[in-house]
Short mmCIF file of N, CA and C in Angstrom, two decimals:
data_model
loop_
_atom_site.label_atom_id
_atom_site.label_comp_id
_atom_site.label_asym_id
_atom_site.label_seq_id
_atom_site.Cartn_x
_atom_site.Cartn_y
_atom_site.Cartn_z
N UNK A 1 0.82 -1.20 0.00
CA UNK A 1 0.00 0.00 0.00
C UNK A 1 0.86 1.26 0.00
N UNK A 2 0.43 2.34 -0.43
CA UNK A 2 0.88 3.45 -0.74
C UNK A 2 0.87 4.13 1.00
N UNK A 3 1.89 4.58 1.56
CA UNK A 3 1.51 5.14 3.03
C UNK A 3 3.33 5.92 2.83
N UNK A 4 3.39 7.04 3.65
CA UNK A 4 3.72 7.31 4.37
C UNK A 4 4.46 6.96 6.16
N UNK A 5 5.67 6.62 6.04
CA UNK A 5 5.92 6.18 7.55
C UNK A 5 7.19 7.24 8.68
N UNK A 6 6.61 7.21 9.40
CA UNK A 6 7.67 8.25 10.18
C UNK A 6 8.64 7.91 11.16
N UNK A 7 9.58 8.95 11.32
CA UNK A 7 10.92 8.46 12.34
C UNK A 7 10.94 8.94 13.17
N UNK A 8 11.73 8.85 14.25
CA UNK A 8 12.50 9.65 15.47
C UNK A 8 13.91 9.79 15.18
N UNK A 9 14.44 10.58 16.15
CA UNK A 9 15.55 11.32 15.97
C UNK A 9 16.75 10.35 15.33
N UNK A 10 15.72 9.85 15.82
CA UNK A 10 17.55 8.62 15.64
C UNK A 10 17.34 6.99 14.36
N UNK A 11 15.90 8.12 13.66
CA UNK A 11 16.12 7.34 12.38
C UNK A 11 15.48 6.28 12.39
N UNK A 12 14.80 5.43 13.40
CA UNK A 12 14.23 4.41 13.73
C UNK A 12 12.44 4.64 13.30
N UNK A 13 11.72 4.25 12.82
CA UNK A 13 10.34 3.75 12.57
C UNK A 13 9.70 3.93 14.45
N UNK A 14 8.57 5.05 13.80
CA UNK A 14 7.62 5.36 14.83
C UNK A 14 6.67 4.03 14.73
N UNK A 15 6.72 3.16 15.44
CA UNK A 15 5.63 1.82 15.63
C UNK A 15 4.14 2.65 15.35
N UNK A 16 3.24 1.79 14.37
CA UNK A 16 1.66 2.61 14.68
C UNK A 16 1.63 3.42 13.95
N UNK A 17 2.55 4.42 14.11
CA UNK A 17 2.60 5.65 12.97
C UNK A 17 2.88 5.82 11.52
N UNK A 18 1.44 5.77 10.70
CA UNK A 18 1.68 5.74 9.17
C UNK A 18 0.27 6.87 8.57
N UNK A 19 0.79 7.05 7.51
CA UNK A 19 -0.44 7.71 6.53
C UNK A 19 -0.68 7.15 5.51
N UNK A 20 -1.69 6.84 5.08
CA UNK A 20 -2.20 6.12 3.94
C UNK A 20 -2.56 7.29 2.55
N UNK A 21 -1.60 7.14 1.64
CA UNK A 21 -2.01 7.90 0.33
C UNK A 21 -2.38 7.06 -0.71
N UNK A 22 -2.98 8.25 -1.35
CA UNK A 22 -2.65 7.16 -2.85
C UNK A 22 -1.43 7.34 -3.81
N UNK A 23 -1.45 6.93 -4.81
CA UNK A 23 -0.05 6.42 -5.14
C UNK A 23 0.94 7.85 -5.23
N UNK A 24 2.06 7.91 -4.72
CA UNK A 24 3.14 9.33 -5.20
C UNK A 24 3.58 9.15 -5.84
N UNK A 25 3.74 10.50 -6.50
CA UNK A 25 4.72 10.60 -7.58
C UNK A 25 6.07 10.47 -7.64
N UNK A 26 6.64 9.95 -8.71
CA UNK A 26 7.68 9.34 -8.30
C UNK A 26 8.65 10.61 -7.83
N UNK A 27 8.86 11.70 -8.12
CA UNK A 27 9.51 12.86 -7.40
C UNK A 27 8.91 13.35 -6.34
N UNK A 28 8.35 12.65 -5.46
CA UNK A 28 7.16 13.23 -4.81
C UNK A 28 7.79 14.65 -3.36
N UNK A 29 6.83 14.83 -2.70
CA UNK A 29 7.31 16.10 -1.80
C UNK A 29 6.31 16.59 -0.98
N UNK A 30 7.15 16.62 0.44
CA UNK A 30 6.47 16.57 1.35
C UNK A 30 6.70 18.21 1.91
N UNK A 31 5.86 18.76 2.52
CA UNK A 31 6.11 19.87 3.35
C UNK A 31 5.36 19.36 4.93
N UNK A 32 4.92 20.38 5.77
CA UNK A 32 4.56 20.09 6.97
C UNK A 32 4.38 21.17 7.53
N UNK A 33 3.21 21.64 6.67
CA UNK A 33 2.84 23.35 7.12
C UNK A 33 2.08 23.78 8.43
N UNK A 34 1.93 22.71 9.27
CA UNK A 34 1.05 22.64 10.34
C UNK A 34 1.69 21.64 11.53
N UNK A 35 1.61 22.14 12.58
CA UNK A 35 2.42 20.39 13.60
C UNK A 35 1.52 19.37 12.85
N UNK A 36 -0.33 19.68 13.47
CA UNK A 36 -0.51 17.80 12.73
C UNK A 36 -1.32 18.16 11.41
N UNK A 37 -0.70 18.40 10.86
CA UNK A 37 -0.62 19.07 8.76
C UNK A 37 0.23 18.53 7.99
N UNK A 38 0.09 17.58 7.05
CA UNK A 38 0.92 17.58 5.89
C UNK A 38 0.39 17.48 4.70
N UNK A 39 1.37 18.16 3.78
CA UNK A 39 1.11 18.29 2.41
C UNK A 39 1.82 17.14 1.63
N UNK A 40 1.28 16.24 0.51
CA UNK A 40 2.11 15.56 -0.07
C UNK A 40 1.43 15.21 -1.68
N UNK A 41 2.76 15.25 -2.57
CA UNK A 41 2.64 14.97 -3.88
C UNK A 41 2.22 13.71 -3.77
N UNK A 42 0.86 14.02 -4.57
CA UNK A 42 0.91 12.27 -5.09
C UNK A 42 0.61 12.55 -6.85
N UNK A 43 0.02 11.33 -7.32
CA UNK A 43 0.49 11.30 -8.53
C UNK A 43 -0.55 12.13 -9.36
N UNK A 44 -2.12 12.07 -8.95
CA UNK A 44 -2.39 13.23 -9.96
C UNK A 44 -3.23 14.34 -8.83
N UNK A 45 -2.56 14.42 -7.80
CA UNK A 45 -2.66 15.85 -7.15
C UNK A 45 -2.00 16.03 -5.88
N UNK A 46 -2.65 16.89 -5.50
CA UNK A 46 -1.58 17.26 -4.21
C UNK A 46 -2.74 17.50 -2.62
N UNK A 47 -2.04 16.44 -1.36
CA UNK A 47 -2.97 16.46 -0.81
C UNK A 47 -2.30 16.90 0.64
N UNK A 48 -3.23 16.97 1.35
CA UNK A 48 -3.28 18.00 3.20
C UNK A 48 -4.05 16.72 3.33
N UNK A 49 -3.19 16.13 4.85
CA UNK A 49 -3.43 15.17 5.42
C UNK A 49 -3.41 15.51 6.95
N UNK A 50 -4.41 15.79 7.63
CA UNK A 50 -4.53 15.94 8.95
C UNK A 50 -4.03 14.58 9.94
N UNK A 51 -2.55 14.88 10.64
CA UNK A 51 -2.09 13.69 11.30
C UNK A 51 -2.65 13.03 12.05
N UNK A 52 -3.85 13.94 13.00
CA UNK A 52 -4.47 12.86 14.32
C UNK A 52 -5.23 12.29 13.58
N UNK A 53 -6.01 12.70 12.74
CA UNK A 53 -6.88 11.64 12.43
C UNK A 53 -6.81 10.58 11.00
N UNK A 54 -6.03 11.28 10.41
CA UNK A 54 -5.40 10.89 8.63
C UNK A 54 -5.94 10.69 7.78
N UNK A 55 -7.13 11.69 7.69
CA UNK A 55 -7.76 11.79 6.74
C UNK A 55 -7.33 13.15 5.68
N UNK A 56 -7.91 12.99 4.53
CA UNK A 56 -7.74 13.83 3.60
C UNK A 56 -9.01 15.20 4.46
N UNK A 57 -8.12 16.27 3.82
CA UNK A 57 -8.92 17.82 4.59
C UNK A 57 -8.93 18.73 3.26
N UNK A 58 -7.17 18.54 2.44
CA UNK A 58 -7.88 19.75 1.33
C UNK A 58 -6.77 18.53 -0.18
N UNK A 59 -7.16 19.09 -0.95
CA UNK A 59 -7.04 18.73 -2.16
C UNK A 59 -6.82 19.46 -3.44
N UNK A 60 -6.12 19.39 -4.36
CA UNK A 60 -5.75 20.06 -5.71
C UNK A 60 -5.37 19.15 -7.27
N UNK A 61 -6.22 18.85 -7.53
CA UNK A 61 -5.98 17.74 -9.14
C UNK A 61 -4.89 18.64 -9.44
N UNK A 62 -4.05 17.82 -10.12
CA UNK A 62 -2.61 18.25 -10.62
C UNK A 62 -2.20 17.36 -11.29
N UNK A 63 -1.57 17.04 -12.55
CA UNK A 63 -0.89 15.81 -13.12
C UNK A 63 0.58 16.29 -12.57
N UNK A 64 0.96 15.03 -12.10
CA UNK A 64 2.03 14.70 -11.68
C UNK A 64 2.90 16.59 -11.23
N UNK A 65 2.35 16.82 -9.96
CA UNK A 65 3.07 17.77 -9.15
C UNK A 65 3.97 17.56 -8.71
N UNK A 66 4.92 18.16 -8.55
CA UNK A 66 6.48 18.28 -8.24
C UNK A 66 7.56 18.41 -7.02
N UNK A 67 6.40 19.73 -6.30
CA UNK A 67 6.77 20.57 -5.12
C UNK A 67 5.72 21.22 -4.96
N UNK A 68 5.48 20.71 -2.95
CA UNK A 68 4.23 21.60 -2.62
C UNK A 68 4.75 22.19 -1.56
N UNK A 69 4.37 23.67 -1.25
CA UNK A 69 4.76 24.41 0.11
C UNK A 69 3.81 25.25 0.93
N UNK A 70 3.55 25.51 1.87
CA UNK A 70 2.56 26.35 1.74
C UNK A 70 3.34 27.55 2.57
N UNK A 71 3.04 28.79 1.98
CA UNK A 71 3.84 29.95 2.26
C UNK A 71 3.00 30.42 3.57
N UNK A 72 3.77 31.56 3.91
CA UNK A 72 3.43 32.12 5.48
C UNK A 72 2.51 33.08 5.14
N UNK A 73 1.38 33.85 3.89
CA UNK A 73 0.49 33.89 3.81
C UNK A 73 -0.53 33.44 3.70
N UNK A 74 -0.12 31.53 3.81
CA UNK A 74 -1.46 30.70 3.94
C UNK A 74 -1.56 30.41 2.24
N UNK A 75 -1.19 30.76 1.83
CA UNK A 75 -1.72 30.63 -0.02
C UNK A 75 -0.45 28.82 -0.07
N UNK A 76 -1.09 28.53 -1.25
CA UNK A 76 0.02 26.90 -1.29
C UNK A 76 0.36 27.40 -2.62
N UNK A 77 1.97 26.92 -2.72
CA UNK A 77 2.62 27.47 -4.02
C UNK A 77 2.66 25.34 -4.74
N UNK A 78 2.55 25.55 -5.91
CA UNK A 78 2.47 24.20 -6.16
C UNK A 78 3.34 23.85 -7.88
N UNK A 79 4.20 23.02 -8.03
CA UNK A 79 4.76 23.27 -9.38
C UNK A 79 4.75 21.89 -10.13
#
């Protein structure tokens, strides 16, 4: 399955802790515009994944996006 998995400092796999996407792009790209917020390329858009609960919150169709960020006016720059 397509997921997301996270570390601690020291590089090791958070047990439990995963996000389920659909498939990324193969350049894919993560930001983390929020503590429990992330943004991630997948293959035909770009998605905001709320960590406590891991569901999808916002969304953008895109063929194969590149780089997502979201700037400190809140606007998401996307390429």
């Amino acid at each position: 399955p397509n997921h997301c998995i996270f570390l601690d400092k020291q590089g090791k796999e958070i047990a439990g802790k995963t996000l389920k996407t659909q498939m990324p792009f193969y350049q894919g790209h993560i930001d983390q515009p929020a503590k429990d917020r992330l943004l991630v390329t997948e293959m035909q858009r770009v998605a905001e994944y709320d960590l406590k609960t891991g569901k999808l919150v916002w969304q953008r169709q895109m063929n194969q996006p590149r780089s997502v960020q979201r700037l400190p006016n809140g606007n998401t720059l996307l390429a």
